Amino acid sequence: MSASVLLSLSDRLDRISTTLGRATAWLGLALVLVTFMVVVLRYLLDSGSIAMQESALYLHATLFMLGAAWTLKIDGHVRVDVLYRHFSARGKAAADLFGTLVFLLPTCTFLLWISLDYVEAAWRVREASPEAGGLPFVYLLKTLIPATGFLLIVQGISQLLRRLGELLQPGELPHG
C-alpha cells in the first residue's frame, strides 16, 4: 500500500475524531452553565438539586470520554518527552508507531472488551442514580466506557496508518 493511500485512509478516520471532538467541546460551555446554576441555587437561593449536580458530572464525563480521541488526534495528551523531543521526524514517527502498537491499541482493546459485561448489566436493569432525585441514566454514562475505547482504537488506527505512510515517504518528513 502506498504512502498516499495510507495517509488518505488516516484522513478519513481523523474526520470521525475531529467531528465528534468539536461537537463534544461545546459540552464545556454547558458544563460551566450547569455548574454556575448549581452554585447559584445552593449559595444564593439556599436550594439544591441532585439532578443538576449529576448533570454536571454527566457533562464532565462525556466531555472527557468522547473528547479523548480528538485530543489524541491533535497530540494534546500529556507526553513525557525526555527522549522524544530530540528525535528526528522519522524517529518520532517510529516512536509513535511503536507506542500505538504496543501501548495504545492493546490498552484500548482491553478497555473495550472488559467493559462490555459491565455496561450490558447496567443496560439490563436500566441502572439509575442511587440518590433520591438523581438522574435515571447511569447506564448511558457507563456506555461511554466502551465508546471511549472504540473511538481511541479508531484514532489509534488512524495514527498507525499516518505514521506508516510518513515512514514510507522518501526523504525527510516535513515536521518534527
mmCIF file of C-alpha atoms in Angstrom:
data_model
loop_
_atom_site.group_PDB
_atom_site.id
_atom_site.type_symbol
_atom_site.label_atom_id
_atom_site.label_comp_id
_atom_site.label_asym_id
_atom_site.label_seq_id
_atom_site.Cartn_x
_atom_site.Cartn_y
_atom_site.Cartn_z
ATOM 1 C CA MET A 1 0.000 0.000 0.000
ATOM 2 C CA SER A 2 1.383 3.390 -0.938
ATOM 3 C CA ALA A 3 2.045 6.234 1.462
ATOM 4 C CA SER A 4 -0.650 8.387 -0.157
ATOM 5 C CA VAL A 5 -3.299 5.671 0.286
ATOM 6 C CA LEU A 6 -2.356 5.226 3.959
ATOM 7 C CA LEU A 7 -2.466 8.974 4.558
ATOM 8 C CA SER A 8 -5.826 9.251 2.776
ATOM 9 C CA LEU A 9 -7.309 6.486 4.953
ATOM 10 C CA SER A 10 -5.907 8.205 8.030
ATOM 11 C CA ASP A 11 -7.529 11.497 6.992
ATOM 12 C CA ARG A 12 -10.908 9.770 6.692
ATOM 13 C CA LEU A 13 -10.612 8.230 10.146
ATOM 14 C CA ASP A 14 -9.416 11.561 11.555
ATOM 15 C CA ARG A 15 -12.697 13.147 10.465
ATOM 16 C CA ILE A 16 -14.570 10.961 12.952
ATOM 17 C CA SER A 17 -12.472 12.194 15.877
ATOM 18 C CA THR A 18 -12.499 15.792 14.660
ATOM 19 C CA THR A 19 -16.258 15.941 14.135
ATOM 20 C CA LEU A 20 -17.060 14.290 17.450
ATOM 21 C CA GLY A 21 -14.385 16.266 19.288
ATOM 22 C CA ARG A 22 -15.581 19.630 18.031
ATOM 23 C CA ALA A 23 -19.176 18.778 18.890
ATOM 24 C CA THR A 24 -18.164 17.472 22.315
ATOM 25 C CA ALA A 25 -16.130 20.604 23.056
ATOM 26 C CA TRP A 26 -19.405 22.533 23.310
ATOM 27 C CA LEU A 27 -20.250 20.438 26.352
ATOM 28 C CA GLY A 28 -17.643 22.518 28.171
ATOM 29 C CA LEU A 29 -19.909 25.545 27.879
ATOM 30 C CA ALA A 30 -22.908 23.534 29.067
ATOM 31 C CA LEU A 31 -20.818 22.254 31.991
ATOM 32 C CA VAL A 32 -19.902 25.798 33.026
ATOM 33 C CA LEU A 33 -23.543 26.913 32.841
ATOM 34 C CA VAL A 34 -24.867 23.935 34.814
ATOM 35 C CA THR A 35 -22.143 24.329 37.448
ATOM 36 C CA PHE A 36 -22.954 28.040 37.722
ATOM 37 C CA MET A 37 -26.634 27.206 38.199
ATOM 38 C CA VAL A 38 -25.788 24.647 40.909
ATOM 39 C CA VAL A 39 -23.731 27.270 42.764
ATOM 40 C CA VAL A 40 -26.449 29.925 42.433
ATOM 41 C CA LEU A 41 -29.128 27.509 43.644
ATOM 42 C CA ARG A 42 -27.041 26.337 46.561
ATOM 43 C CA TYR A 43 -25.455 29.522 47.867
ATOM 44 C CA LEU A 44 -27.814 32.287 46.797
ATOM 45 C CA LEU A 45 -31.181 30.550 46.925
ATOM 46 C CA ASP A 46 -30.309 28.004 49.642
ATOM 47 C CA SER A 47 -31.669 25.229 47.466
ATOM 48 C CA GLY A 48 -30.116 22.251 45.802
ATOM 49 C CA SER A 49 -30.766 19.795 43.052
ATOM 50 C CA ILE A 50 -29.211 16.343 42.929
ATOM 51 C CA ALA A 51 -30.249 16.084 39.275
ATOM 52 C CA MET A 52 -28.405 19.314 38.443
ATOM 53 C CA GLN A 53 -25.290 18.155 40.289
ATOM 54 C CA GLU A 54 -25.394 14.817 38.487
ATOM 55 C CA SER A 55 -25.938 16.645 35.188
ATOM 56 C CA ALA A 56 -22.620 18.398 35.755
ATOM 57 C CA LEU A 57 -20.994 15.013 36.409
ATOM 58 C CA TYR A 58 -22.525 13.546 33.234
ATOM 59 C CA LEU A 59 -21.395 16.515 31.142
ATOM 60 C CA HIS A 60 -17.891 16.331 32.597
ATOM 61 C CA ALA A 61 -17.622 12.591 31.931
ATOM 62 C CA THR A 62 -18.993 12.931 28.403
ATOM 63 C CA LEU A 63 -16.663 15.820 27.608
ATOM 64 C CA PHE A 64 -13.573 13.899 28.635
ATOM 65 C CA MET A 65 -14.567 10.435 27.460
ATOM 66 C CA LEU A 66 -15.760 11.449 23.997
ATOM 67 C CA GLY A 67 -13.078 14.118 23.631
ATOM 68 C CA ALA A 68 -10.187 11.713 24.288
ATOM 69 C CA ALA A 69 -9.858 10.557 20.665
ATOM 70 C CA TRP A 70 -9.806 14.126 19.342
ATOM 71 C CA THR A 71 -7.213 15.049 21.956
ATOM 72 C CA LEU A 72 -5.130 12.111 20.728
ATOM 73 C CA LYS A 73 -5.549 13.295 17.137
ATOM 74 C CA ILE A 74 -4.287 16.805 17.914
ATOM 75 C CA ASP A 75 -1.473 15.394 20.082
ATOM 76 C CA GLY A 76 -2.894 17.057 23.167
ATOM 77 C CA HIS A 77 -2.354 14.293 25.702
ATOM 78 C CA VAL A 78 0.438 14.644 28.231
ATOM 79 C CA ARG A 79 3.703 13.221 26.931
ATOM 80 C CA VAL A 80 6.927 12.595 28.800
ATOM 81 C CA ASP A 81 9.285 13.575 26.023
ATOM 82 C CA VAL A 82 12.715 13.472 27.613
ATOM 83 C CA LEU A 83 13.989 11.493 24.620
ATOM 84 C CA TYR A 84 11.205 12.074 22.088
ATOM 85 C CA ARG A 85 11.874 15.792 21.630
ATOM 86 C CA HIS A 86 15.410 15.007 20.427
ATOM 87 C CA PHE A 87 14.270 12.511 17.771
ATOM 88 C CA SER A 88 14.193 13.337 14.068
ATOM 89 C CA ALA A 89 10.793 13.412 12.346
ATOM 90 C CA ARG A 90 11.341 9.797 11.251
ATOM 91 C CA GLY A 91 12.360 8.823 14.779
ATOM 92 C CA LYS A 92 9.219 10.452 16.163
ATOM 93 C CA ALA A 93 7.078 8.644 13.594
ATOM 94 C CA ALA A 94 8.712 5.322 14.541
ATOM 95 C CA ALA A 95 8.270 6.023 18.272
ATOM 96 C CA ASP A 96 4.607 6.939 17.734
ATOM 97 C CA LEU A 97 4.117 3.773 15.692
ATOM 98 C CA PHE A 98 5.681 1.684 18.476
ATOM 99 C CA GLY A 99 3.625 3.383 21.195
ATOM 100 C CA THR A 100 0.407 2.951 19.249
ATOM 101 C CA LEU A 101 1.038 -0.742 18.571
ATOM 102 C CA VAL A 102 2.435 -1.711 21.969
ATOM 103 C CA PHE A 103 0.528 0.540 24.362
ATOM 104 C CA LEU A 104 -2.470 2.380 22.901
ATOM 105 C CA LEU A 105 -4.218 -0.296 20.837
ATOM 106 C CA PRO A 106 -3.832 -3.154 23.354
ATOM 107 C CA THR A 107 -4.927 -0.956 26.271
ATOM 108 C CA CYS A 108 -7.974 0.398 24.441
ATOM 109 C CA THR A 109 -8.911 -3.055 23.167
ATOM 110 C CA PHE A 110 -8.752 -4.351 26.748
ATOM 111 C CA LEU A 111 -10.824 -1.384 27.979
ATOM 112 C CA LEU A 112 -13.455 -2.046 25.331
ATOM 113 C CA TRP A 113 -13.552 -5.784 25.995
ATOM 114 C CA ILE A 114 -13.535 -5.652 29.796
ATOM 115 C CA SER A 115 -16.276 -3.006 29.962
ATOM 116 C CA LEU A 116 -18.863 -4.779 27.802
ATOM 117 C CA ASP A 117 -20.306 -7.043 30.535
ATOM 118 C CA TYR A 118 -20.331 -4.136 32.987
ATOM 119 C CA VAL A 119 -22.242 -1.922 30.562
ATOM 120 C CA GLU A 120 -24.560 -4.734 29.483
ATOM 121 C CA ALA A 121 -25.528 -5.334 33.126
ATOM 122 C CA ALA A 122 -26.240 -1.615 33.577
ATOM 123 C CA TRP A 123 -28.450 -1.595 30.472
ATOM 124 C CA ARG A 124 -30.253 -4.783 31.511
ATOM 125 C CA VAL A 125 -31.549 -3.142 34.699
ATOM 126 C CA ARG A 126 -31.630 0.400 33.280
ATOM 127 C CA GLU A 127 -29.331 1.438 36.113
ATOM 128 C CA ALA A 128 -30.305 4.730 37.708
ATOM 129 C CA SER A 129 -28.783 7.013 40.292
ATOM 130 C CA PRO A 130 -28.934 5.706 43.854
ATOM 131 C CA GLU A 131 -29.707 9.259 45.030
ATOM 132 C CA ALA A 132 -33.294 10.398 45.524
ATOM 133 C CA GLY A 133 -33.959 12.879 42.744
ATOM 134 C CA GLY A 134 -30.915 11.716 40.795
ATOM 135 C CA LEU A 135 -30.794 11.042 37.079
ATOM 136 C CA PRO A 136 -32.131 7.703 35.852
ATOM 137 C CA PHE A 137 -29.451 7.321 33.165
ATOM 138 C CA VAL A 138 -26.397 5.751 34.808
ATOM 139 C CA TYR A 139 -26.458 3.056 32.118
ATOM 140 C CA LEU A 140 -25.926 5.743 29.464
ATOM 141 C CA LEU A 141 -22.994 7.170 31.399
ATOM 142 C CA LYS A 142 -21.409 3.712 31.652
ATOM 143 C CA THR A 143 -21.808 3.286 27.886
ATOM 144 C CA LEU A 144 -19.148 5.965 27.485
ATOM 145 C CA ILE A 145 -16.505 3.490 28.686
ATOM 146 C CA PRO A 146 -16.582 1.118 25.686
ATOM 147 C CA ALA A 147 -17.369 4.057 23.386
ATOM 148 C CA THR A 148 -14.146 5.721 24.505
ATOM 149 C CA GLY A 149 -12.200 2.514 23.940
ATOM 150 C CA PHE A 150 -13.673 2.170 20.457
ATOM 151 C CA LEU A 151 -13.042 5.795 19.490
ATOM 152 C CA LEU A 152 -9.450 5.623 20.730
ATOM 153 C CA ILE A 153 -8.939 2.421 18.715
ATOM 154 C CA VAL A 154 -10.244 4.178 15.589
ATOM 155 C CA GLN A 155 -7.946 7.146 16.211
ATOM 156 C CA GLY A 156 -5.075 4.785 17.030
ATOM 157 C CA ILE A 157 -5.555 3.025 13.693
ATOM 158 C CA SER A 158 -5.547 6.433 12.018
ATOM 159 C CA GLN A 159 -2.268 7.303 13.736
ATOM 160 C CA LEU A 160 -0.835 3.928 12.802
ATOM 161 C CA LEU A 161 -1.713 4.472 9.132
ATOM 162 C CA ARG A 162 -0.384 8.044 9.206
ATOM 163 C CA ARG A 163 2.947 7.064 10.784
ATOM 164 C CA LEU A 164 3.360 4.150 8.367
ATOM 165 C CA GLY A 165 2.589 6.494 5.479
ATOM 166 C CA GLU A 166 5.118 9.008 6.763
ATOM 167 C CA LEU A 167 7.796 6.346 7.141
ATOM 168 C CA LEU A 168 7.148 5.093 3.600
ATOM 169 C CA GLN A 169 7.645 8.547 2.095
ATOM 170 C CA PRO A 170 11.105 9.135 0.657
ATOM 171 C CA GLY A 171 13.238 11.951 2.062
ATOM 172 C CA GLU A 172 12.931 13.825 5.317
ATOM 173 C CA LEU A 173 9.493 14.329 6.823
ATOM 174 C CA PRO A 174 8.129 17.888 6.820
ATOM 175 C CA HIS A 175 7.511 18.113 10.567
ATOM 176 C CA GLY A 176 9.418 17.031 13.630
#
